[in-house]
Coordinates of C-alpha atoms in Angstrom, one line a residue:
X1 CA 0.0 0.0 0.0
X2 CA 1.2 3.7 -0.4
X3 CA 1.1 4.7 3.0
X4 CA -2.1 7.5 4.3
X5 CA -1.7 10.8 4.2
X6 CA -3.4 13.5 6.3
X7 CA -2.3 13.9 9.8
X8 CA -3.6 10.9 11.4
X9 CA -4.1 10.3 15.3
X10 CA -1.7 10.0 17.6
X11 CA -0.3 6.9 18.9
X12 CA -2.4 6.3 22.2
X13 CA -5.0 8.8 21.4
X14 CA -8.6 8.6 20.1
X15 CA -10.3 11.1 17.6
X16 CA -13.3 12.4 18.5
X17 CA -15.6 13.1 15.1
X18 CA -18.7 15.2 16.0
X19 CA -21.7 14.2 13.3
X20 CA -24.3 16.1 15.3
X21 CA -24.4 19.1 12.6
X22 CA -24.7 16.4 9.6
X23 CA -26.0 12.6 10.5
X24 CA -27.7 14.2 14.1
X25 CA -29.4 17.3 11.9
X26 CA -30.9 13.6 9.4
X27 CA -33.4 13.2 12.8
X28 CA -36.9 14.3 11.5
X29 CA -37.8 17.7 12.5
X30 CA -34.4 18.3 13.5
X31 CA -33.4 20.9 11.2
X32 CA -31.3 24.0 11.9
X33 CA -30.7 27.4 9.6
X34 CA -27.3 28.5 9.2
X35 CA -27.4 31.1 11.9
X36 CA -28.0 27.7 14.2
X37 CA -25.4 25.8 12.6
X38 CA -22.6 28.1 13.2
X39 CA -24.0 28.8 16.8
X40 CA -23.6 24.7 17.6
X41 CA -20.2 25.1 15.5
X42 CA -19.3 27.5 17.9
X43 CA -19.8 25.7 21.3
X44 CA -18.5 22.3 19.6
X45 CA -15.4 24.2 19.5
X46 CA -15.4 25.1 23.0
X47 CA -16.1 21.4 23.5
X48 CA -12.5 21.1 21.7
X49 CA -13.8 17.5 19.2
X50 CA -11.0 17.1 16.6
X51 CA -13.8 16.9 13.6
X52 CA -16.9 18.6 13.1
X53 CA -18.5 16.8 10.3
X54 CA -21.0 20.4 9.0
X55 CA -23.1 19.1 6.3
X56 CA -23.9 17.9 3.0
X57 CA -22.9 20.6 0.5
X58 CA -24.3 18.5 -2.0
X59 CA -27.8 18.4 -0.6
X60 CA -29.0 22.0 -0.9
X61 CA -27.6 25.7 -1.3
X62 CA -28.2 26.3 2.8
X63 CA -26.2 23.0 3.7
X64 CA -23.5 24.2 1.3
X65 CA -22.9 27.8 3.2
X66 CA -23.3 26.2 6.1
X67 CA -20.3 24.3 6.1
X68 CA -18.4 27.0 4.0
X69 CA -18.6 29.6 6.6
X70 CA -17.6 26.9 9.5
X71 CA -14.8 26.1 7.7
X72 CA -14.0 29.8 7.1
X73 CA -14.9 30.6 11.0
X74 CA -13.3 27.4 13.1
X75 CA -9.5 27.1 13.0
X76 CA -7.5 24.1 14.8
X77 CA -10.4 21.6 14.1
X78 CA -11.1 19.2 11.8
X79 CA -13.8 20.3 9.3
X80 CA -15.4 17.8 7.7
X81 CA -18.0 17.6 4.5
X82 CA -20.0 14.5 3.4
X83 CA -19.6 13.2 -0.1
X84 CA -21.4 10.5 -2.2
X85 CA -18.9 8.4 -4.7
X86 CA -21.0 10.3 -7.2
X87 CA -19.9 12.8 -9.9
X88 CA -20.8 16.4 -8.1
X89 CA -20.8 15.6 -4.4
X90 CA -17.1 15.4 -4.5
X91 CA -16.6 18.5 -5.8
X92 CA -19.2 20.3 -4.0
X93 CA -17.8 19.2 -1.0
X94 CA -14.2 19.9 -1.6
X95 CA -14.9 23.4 -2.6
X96 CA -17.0 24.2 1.0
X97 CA -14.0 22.8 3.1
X98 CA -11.3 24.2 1.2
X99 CA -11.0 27.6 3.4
X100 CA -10.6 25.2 6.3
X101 CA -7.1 25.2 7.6
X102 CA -7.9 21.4 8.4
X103 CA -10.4 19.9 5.2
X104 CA -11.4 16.4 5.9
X105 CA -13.2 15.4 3.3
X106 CA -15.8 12.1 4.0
X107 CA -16.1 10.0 0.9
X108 CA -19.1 7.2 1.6
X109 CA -20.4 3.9 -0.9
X110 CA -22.8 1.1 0.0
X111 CA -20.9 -1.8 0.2
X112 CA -24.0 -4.8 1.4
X113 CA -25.3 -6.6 -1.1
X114 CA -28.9 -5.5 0.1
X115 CA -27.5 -2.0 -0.5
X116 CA -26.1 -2.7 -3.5
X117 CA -28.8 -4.5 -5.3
X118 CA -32.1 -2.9 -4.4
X119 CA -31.0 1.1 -3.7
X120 CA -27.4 1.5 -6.2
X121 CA -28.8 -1.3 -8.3
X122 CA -25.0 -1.8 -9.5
X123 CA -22.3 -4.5 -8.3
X124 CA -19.4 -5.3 -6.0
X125 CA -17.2 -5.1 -8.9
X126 CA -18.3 -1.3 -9.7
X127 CA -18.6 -0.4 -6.2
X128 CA -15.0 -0.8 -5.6
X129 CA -14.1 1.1 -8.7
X130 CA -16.0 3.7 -7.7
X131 CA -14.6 4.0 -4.3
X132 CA -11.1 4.0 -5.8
X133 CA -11.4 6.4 -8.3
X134 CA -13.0 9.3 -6.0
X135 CA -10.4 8.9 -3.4
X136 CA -7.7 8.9 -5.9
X137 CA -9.5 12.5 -7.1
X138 CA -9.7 14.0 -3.5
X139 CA -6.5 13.0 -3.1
X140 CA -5.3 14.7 -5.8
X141 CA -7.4 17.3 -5.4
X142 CA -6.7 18.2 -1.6
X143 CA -2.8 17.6 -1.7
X144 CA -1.2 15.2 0.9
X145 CA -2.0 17.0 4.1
X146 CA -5.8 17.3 4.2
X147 CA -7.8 14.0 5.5
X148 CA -9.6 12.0 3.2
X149 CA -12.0 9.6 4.7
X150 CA -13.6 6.6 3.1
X151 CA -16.8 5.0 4.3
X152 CA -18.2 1.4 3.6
X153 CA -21.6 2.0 4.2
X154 CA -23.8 -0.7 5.7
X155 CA -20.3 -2.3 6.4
X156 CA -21.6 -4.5 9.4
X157 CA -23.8 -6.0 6.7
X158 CA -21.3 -6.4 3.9
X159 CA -19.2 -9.4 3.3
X160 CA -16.4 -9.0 5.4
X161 CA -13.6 -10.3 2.6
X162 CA -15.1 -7.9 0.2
X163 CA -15.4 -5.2 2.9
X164 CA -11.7 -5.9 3.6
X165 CA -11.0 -5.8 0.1
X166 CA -12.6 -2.3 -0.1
X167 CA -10.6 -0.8 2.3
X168 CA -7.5 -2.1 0.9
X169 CA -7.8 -0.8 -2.1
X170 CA -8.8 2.7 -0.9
X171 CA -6.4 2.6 1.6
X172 CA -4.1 2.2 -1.4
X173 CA -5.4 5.2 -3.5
X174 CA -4.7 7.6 -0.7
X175 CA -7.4 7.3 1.8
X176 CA -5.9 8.4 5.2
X177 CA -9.0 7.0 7.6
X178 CA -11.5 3.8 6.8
X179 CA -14.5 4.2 8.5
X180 CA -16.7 0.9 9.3
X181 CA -20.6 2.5 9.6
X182 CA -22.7 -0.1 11.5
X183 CA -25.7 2.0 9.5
X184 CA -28.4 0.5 11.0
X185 CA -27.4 -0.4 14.3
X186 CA -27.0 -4.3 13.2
X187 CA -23.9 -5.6 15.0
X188 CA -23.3 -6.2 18.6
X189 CA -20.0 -5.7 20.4
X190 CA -18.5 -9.0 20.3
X191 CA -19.0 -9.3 16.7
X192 CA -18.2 -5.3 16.0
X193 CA -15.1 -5.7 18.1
X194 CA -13.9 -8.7 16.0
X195 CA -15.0 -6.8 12.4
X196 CA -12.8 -3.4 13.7
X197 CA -10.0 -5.8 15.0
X198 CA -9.8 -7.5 11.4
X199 CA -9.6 -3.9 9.6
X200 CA -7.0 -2.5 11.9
X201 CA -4.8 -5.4 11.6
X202 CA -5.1 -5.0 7.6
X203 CA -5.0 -1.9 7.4
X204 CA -4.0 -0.1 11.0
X205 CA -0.8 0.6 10.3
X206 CA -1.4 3.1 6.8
X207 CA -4.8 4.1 8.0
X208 CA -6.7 5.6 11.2
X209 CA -9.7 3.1 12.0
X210 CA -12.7 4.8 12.4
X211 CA -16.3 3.6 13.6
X212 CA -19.9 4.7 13.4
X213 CA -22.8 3.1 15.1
X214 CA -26.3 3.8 14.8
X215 CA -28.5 2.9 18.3
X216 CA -31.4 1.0 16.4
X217 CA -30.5 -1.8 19.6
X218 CA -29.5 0.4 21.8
X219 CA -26.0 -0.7 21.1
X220 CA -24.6 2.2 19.4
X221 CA -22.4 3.5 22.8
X222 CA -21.7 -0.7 23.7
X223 CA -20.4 -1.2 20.2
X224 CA -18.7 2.0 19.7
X225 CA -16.6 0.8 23.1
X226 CA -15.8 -2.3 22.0
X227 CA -14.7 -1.1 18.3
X228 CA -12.1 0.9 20.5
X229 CA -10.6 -1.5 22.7
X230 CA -10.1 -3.6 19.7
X231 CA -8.0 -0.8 17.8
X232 CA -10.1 1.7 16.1
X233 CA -8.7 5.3 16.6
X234 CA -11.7 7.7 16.1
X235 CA -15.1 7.5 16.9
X236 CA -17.9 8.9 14.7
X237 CA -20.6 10.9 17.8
X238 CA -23.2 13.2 18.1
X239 CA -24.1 15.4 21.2
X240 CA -27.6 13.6 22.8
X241 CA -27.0 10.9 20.5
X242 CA -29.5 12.6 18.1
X243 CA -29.2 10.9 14.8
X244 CA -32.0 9.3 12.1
X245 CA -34.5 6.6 13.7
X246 CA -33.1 5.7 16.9
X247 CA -30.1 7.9 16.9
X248 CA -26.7 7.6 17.1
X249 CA -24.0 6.8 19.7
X250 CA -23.9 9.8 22.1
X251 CA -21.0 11.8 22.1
X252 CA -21.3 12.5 25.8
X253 CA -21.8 8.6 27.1
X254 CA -18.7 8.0 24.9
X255 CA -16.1 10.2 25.6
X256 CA -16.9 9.7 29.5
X257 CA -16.9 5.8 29.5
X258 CA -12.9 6.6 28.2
X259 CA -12.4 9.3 30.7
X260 CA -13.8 7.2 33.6
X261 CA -12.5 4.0 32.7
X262 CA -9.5 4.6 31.9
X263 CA -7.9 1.1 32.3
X264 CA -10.1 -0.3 30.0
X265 CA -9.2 1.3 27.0
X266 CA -5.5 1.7 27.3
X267 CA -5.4 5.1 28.9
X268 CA -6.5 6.8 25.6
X269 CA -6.0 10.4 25.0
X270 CA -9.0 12.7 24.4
X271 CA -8.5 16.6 24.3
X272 CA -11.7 17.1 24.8
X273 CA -13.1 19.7 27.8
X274 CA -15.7 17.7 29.3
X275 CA -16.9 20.1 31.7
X276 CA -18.6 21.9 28.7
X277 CA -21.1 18.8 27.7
X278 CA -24.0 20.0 29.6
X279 CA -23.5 23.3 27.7
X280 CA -23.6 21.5 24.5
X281 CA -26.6 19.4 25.2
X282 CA -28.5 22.1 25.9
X283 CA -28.0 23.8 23.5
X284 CA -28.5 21.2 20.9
X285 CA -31.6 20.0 22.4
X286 CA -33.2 23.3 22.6
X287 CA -32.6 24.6 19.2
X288 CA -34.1 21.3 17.5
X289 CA -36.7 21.0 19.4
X290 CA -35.7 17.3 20.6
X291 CA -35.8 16.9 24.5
X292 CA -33.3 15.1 26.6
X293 CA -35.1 12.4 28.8
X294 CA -34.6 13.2 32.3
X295 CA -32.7 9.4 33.0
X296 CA -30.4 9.9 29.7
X297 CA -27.2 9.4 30.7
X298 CA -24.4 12.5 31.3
X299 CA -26.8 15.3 30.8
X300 CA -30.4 13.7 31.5
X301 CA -32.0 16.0 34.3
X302 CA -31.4 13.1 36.8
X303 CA -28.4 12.1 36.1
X304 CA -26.9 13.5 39.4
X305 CA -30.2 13.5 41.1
X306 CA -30.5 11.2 44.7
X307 CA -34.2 11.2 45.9
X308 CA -34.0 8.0 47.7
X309 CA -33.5 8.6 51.5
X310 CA -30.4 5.7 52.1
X311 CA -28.6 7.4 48.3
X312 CA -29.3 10.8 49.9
X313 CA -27.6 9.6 52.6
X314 CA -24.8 8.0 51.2
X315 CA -24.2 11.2 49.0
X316 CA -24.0 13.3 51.7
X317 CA -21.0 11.1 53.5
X318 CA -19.0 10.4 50.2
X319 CA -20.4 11.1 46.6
X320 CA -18.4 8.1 45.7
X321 CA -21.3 6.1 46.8
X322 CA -23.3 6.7 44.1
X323 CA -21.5 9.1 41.5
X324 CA -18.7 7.2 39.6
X325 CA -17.9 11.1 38.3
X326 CA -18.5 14.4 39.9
X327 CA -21.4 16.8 38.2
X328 CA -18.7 19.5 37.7
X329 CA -16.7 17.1 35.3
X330 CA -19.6 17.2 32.7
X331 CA -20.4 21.1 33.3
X332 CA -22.7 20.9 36.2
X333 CA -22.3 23.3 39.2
X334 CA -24.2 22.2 42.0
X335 CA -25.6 25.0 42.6
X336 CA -27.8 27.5 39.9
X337 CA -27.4 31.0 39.3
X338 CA -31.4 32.4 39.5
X339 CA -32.6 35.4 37.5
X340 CA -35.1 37.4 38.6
X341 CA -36.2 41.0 38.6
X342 CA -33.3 42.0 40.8
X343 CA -30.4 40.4 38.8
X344 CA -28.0 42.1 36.9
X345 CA -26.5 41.6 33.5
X346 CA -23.6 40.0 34.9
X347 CA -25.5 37.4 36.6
X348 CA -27.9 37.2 33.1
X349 CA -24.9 37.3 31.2
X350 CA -23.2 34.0 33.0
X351 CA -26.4 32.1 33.2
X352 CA -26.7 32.2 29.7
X353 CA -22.5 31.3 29.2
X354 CA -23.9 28.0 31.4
X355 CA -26.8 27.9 28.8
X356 CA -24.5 27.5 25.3
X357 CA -25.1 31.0 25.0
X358 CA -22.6 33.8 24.6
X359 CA -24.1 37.5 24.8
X360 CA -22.0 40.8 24.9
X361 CA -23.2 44.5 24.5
X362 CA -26.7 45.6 22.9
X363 CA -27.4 41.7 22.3
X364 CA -27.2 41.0 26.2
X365 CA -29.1 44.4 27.1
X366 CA -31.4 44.1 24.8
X367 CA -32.6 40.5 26.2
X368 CA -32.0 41.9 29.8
X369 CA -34.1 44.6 29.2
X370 CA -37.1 41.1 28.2
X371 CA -35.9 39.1 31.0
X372 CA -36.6 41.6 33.7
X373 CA -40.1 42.7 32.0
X374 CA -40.6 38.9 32.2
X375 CA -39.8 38.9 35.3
X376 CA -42.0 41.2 36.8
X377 CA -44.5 39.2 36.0
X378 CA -43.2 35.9 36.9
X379 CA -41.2 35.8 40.6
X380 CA -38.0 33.7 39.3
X381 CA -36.8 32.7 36.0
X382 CA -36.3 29.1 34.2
X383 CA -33.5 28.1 31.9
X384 CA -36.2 27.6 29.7
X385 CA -37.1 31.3 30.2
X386 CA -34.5 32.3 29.0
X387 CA -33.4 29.8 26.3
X388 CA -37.1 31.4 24.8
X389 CA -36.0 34.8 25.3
X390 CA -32.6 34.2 23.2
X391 CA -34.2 31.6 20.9
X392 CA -36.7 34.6 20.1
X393 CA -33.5 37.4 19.0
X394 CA -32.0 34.6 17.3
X395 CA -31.4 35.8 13.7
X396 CA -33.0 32.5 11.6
X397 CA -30.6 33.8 8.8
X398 CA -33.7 34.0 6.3
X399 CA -34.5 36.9 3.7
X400 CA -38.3 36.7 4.2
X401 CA -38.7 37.7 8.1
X402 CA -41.9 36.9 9.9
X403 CA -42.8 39.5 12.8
X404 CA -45.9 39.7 14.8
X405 CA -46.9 43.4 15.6
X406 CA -50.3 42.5 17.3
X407 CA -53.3 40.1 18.2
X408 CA -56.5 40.0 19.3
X409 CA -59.5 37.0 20.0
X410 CA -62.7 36.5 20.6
X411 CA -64.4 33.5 21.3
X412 CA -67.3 32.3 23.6
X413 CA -68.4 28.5 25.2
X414 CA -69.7 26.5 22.9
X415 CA -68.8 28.6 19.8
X416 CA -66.5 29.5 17.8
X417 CA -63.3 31.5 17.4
X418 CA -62.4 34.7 15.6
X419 CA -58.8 35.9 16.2
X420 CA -56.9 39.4 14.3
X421 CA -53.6 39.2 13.4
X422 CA -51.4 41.9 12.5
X423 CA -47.5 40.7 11.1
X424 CA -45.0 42.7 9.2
X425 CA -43.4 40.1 6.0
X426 CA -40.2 41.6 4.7
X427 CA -40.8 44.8 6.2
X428 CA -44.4 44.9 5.0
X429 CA -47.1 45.3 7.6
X430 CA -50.2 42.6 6.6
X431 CA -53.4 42.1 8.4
X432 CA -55.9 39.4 8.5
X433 CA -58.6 38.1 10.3
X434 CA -60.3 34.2 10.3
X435 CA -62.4 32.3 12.6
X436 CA -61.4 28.8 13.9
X437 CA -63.0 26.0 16.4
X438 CA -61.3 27.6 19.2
X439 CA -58.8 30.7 19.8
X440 CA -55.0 29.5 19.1
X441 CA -56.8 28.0 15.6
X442 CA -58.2 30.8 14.9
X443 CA -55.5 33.1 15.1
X444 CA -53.0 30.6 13.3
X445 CA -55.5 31.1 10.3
X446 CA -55.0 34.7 10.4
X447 CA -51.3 34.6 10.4
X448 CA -51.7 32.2 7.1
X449 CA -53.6 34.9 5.3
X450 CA -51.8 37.5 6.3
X451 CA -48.1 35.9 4.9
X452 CA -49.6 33.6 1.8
X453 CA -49.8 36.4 -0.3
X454 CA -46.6 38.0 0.2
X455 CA -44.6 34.4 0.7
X456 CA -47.0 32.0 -1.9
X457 CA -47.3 29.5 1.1
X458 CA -48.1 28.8 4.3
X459 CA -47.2 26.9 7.2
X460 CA -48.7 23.6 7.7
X461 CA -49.5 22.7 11.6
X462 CA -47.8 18.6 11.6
X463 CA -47.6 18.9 15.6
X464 CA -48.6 21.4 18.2
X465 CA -47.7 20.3 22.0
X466 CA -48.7 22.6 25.4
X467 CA -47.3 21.3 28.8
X468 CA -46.3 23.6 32.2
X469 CA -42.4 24.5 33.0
X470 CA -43.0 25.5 36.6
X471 CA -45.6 25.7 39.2
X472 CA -47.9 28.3 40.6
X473 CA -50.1 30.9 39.8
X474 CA -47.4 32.0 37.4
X475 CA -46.5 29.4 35.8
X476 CA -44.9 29.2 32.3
X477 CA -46.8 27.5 29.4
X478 CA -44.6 25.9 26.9
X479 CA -45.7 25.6 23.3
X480 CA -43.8 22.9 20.7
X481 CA -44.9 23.1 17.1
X482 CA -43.8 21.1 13.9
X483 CA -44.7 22.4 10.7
X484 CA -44.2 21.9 7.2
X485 CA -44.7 24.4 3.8
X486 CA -48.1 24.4 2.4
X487 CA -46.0 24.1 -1.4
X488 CA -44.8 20.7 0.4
X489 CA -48.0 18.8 0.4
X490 CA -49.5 17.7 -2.6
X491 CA -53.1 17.8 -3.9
X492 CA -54.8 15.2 -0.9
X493 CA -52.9 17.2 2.0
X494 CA -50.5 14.8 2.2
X495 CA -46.9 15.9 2.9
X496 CA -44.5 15.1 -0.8
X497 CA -41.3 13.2 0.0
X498 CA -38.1 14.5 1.2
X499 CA -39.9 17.5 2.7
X500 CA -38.2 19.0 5.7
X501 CA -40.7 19.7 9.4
X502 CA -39.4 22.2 11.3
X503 CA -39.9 22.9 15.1
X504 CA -40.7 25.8 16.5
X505 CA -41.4 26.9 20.6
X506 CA -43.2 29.7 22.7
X507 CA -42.9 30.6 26.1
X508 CA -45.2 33.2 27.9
X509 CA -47.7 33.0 30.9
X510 CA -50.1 33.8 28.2
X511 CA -50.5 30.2 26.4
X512 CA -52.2 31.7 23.4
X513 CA -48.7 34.3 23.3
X514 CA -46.6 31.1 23.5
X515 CA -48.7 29.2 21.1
X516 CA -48.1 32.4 18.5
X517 CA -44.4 32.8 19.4
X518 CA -44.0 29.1 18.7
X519 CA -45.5 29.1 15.1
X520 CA -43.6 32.7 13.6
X521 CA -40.6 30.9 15.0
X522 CA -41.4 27.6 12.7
X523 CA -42.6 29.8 10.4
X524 CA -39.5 31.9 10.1
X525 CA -37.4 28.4 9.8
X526 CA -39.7 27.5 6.7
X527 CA -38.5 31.0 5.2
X528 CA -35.1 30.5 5.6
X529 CA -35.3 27.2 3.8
X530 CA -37.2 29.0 1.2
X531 CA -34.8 31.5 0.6
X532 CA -31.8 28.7 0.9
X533 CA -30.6 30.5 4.3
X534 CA -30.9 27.1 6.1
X535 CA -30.4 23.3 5.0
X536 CA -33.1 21.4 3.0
X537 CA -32.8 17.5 1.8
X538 CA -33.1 17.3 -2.1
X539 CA -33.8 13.9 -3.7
X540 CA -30.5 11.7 -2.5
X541 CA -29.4 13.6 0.2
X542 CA -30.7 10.9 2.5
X543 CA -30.9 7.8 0.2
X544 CA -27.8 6.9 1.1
X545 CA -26.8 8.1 4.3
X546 CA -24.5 6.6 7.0

């Protein structure tokens, strides 16, 4: 073999590939504009991973400038781009990563024969050529120093001596990591652990060994673990373990089984800064809409909760008894800052740091200024509070904004709704009014006739969720919506394929506020798509996928 390029990992150390912004964004109804992207960029860095894989630049206009402007923006990582063995997708992706001062270019082929025969609808033989022939090109094209990745997709499906004979060969046209995708959570560790071990022994020594395991099992973390005490030297992650269907293995769960068991896995080095994984978590979960169960592992709610009387107890003599790591290592403080009408913007200023959220100047007086109106009518102040109040500001990066200016409602027992709207579209002031079978339905019709015209569709209600944040008399009503464009459903009302649901949420004491606040948010996500401000899936961006 020639030998791999690219800068490799270090003897003793393990890579840590972040997929959240690329495989985790795949998750239905996970989807984030550019402005969102580059925010999660942003704190992945502060995480210190060594790749951030940032999109698909093949799959739409939003997902290209999305992971052209991380590359431009985040030195000292890894940037990574995904690319089909497919005329175009190479090239697309090569020329988003190329401003990176570390391009890593991911190169990915079916390899199964279920794969093979009934999506590509080609053979081993051609397959294999393929895969040679587009890493010899981003080779070529990307010089001996960049990292160029080649992926067997479905690979703990695929023969293993045609998988092996795969990754020889690209291996052998200049491919500098081989990554063995268990795509739909298949395998289990024994057998994973023996598939990795058989790559790293033919290929280890040319190549870093990389793995990626889906959590259709709930295997993805145990086989991800196993695949590293048996030689592989990066690990494909995402933050929450957010991924398509059941997800993939969680970044967090990872990354703190090697930290905490240590002996295990050969003392392997991780630069990563653990103590900002609740930050990340957050964060992610909040801007796509997907909650993290309270018992999840790392950064669940309850993770370093005791409410048993004899663990309470035990805690209190020697957190040993029942915490095998301490709450600070993962970004936890044991105690919380609390905002309320007497805080100051300092105290704002390092909640929000805690929250994933840096704000400086006009952007953190500005939301001071909403916090402490918010809190004059509420006594204290939730993270989620405040994660509305930013979420709210935050620019959705789209040329056709969506503000509402005002709102009215009527409606009676037993009858119906009519509701007034009054939203400004580009700058343009629209009014509307409808009726509906109660108020929030009624004034979501308004806000449809009052953008249609000026945007030629409208937002299409998939979900709408209403549940309590706190307690009391003043308690906080959250709203979760999921919506679609009205352009994205065909003649029946039934949603075409490959269209992209967005999520949207609203916070207020008002519920019919929140419920409003949550559908201009969605609906400002659907523009941004529009206007190719944010990532959308074309045909193929997902009929392939890792």
């Amino acid at each position: 073999m020639n030998g791999a390029p690219g800068p490799g990992v270090a003897a003793g150390a393990v890579r840590i590939f972040d997929t959240t912004l690329r495989d985790g964004e795949q998750a239905p109804g996970a989807g984030l504009t550019v402005a969102e992207k580059l925010e999660v960029a942003r704190q992945l860095a502060k995480l210190k991973v060594d790749v951030i894989e940032a999109g698909f630049p093949a799959a739409s206009e939003g997902d290209f400038e999305a992971v052209r402007q991380i590359a431009e923006s985040t030195k000292g990582i890894g940037i990574a781009a995904l690319a089909r063995c497919k005329d175009g997708d190479p090239q697309r992706a090569i020329d988003a990563i190329k401003v990176s001062d570390r391009p890593h270019l991911h190169l990915f082929i079916a390899t199964s024969d279920i794969h093979l025969t009934h999506k590509l609808r080609t053979t081993r033989e051609a397959a294999l050529a393929e895969a040679v022939k587009w890493v010899k090109y981003a080779r070529e094209r990307l010089g001996r120093d960049a990292e160029v990745e080649f992926s067997a997709e479905d690979a703990s499906r695929t023969d293993h001596e045609y998988l092996l004979q795969v990754y020889e060969a690209v291996v052998g046209a200049g491919a500098s990591t081989v990554n063995i995708p268990d795509t739909v959570g298949y395998a289990i560790p024994t057998e994973y652990a023996a598939l990795t071990k058989r790559v790293v022994d033919l290929v280890g020594r040319d190549a870093t060994v990389s793995v990626h395991c889906h959590n259709d099992l709930g295997l993805a973390t145990a086989n991800t673990l196993a695949a590293v005490q048996a030689g592989a030297r990066q690990v494909e992650v995402t933050i929450n373990g957010l991924g398509e269907r059941a997800g993939n293995a969680s970044l967090e769960e990872v990354v703190m089984a090697l930290r905490t068991r240590p002996g295990q896995f050969e003392s392997h080095d991780i630069r990563v800064q653990t103590e900002q994984l609740t930050a990340a978590s957050r964060l992610v979960s909040y801007l796509t809409g997907f909650a993290v169960q309270p018992n999840k592992a790392i950064v669940g709610a309850n993770a370093f909760a005791h409410e048993s009387g004899i663990h309470q107890d035990g805690v209190l003599k020697n957190p040993l008894t029942y915490e095998i790591m301490t709450p600070q290592s993962v970004g936890l403080l044991g105690s919380s800052l609390t905002i309320g009408k007497l805080s100051g913007r300092r105290g704002l200023q390092a909640k929000l740091t805690q929250l994933g959220h840096d704000l400086t100047g006009e952007a953190l007086d500005a939301l001071y200024r909403e916090a402490i109106a918010l809190a004059d009518i509420k006594k204290e102040l939730t993270d989620a509070d405040l994660l509305a109040l930013v979420d709210k500001r935050a620019a959705t990066g789209s040329a056709a904004t969506i503000e509402l200016v005002d709102w009215s409602v009527e409606s009676s027992h037993g009858g119906g709704s009519s509701g007034r709207v009054e939203v400004r579209v580009n700058g343009k002031e629209q009014k509307a009014e409808a009726t509906g079978n109660g108020p929030v339905d009624a004034l979501y019709e308004a806000i449809d006739l009052a953008i249609e015209p000026t945007l030629g569709w409208r937002p299409n209600l998939a979900e709408y969720e209403i549940r309590a944040v706190s307690e009391g008399e003043d308690a906080q009503g959250q709203v979760s919506v999921k919506c679609r464009r009205s352009s994205d459903m065909d003649a029946e009302g039934k949603p075409l394929p490959e269209t992209r649901i967005v999520s949207g949420q609203g916070l207020s004491t008002n519920i019919i506020d929140a419920s409003l606040v949550a559908y201009i948010t969605a609906a400002n996500k659907l523009a941004a798509i529009e206007s190719g401000a944010a990532s959308a899936p074309t045909k193929g961006s997902r009929e392939a996928m890792q």
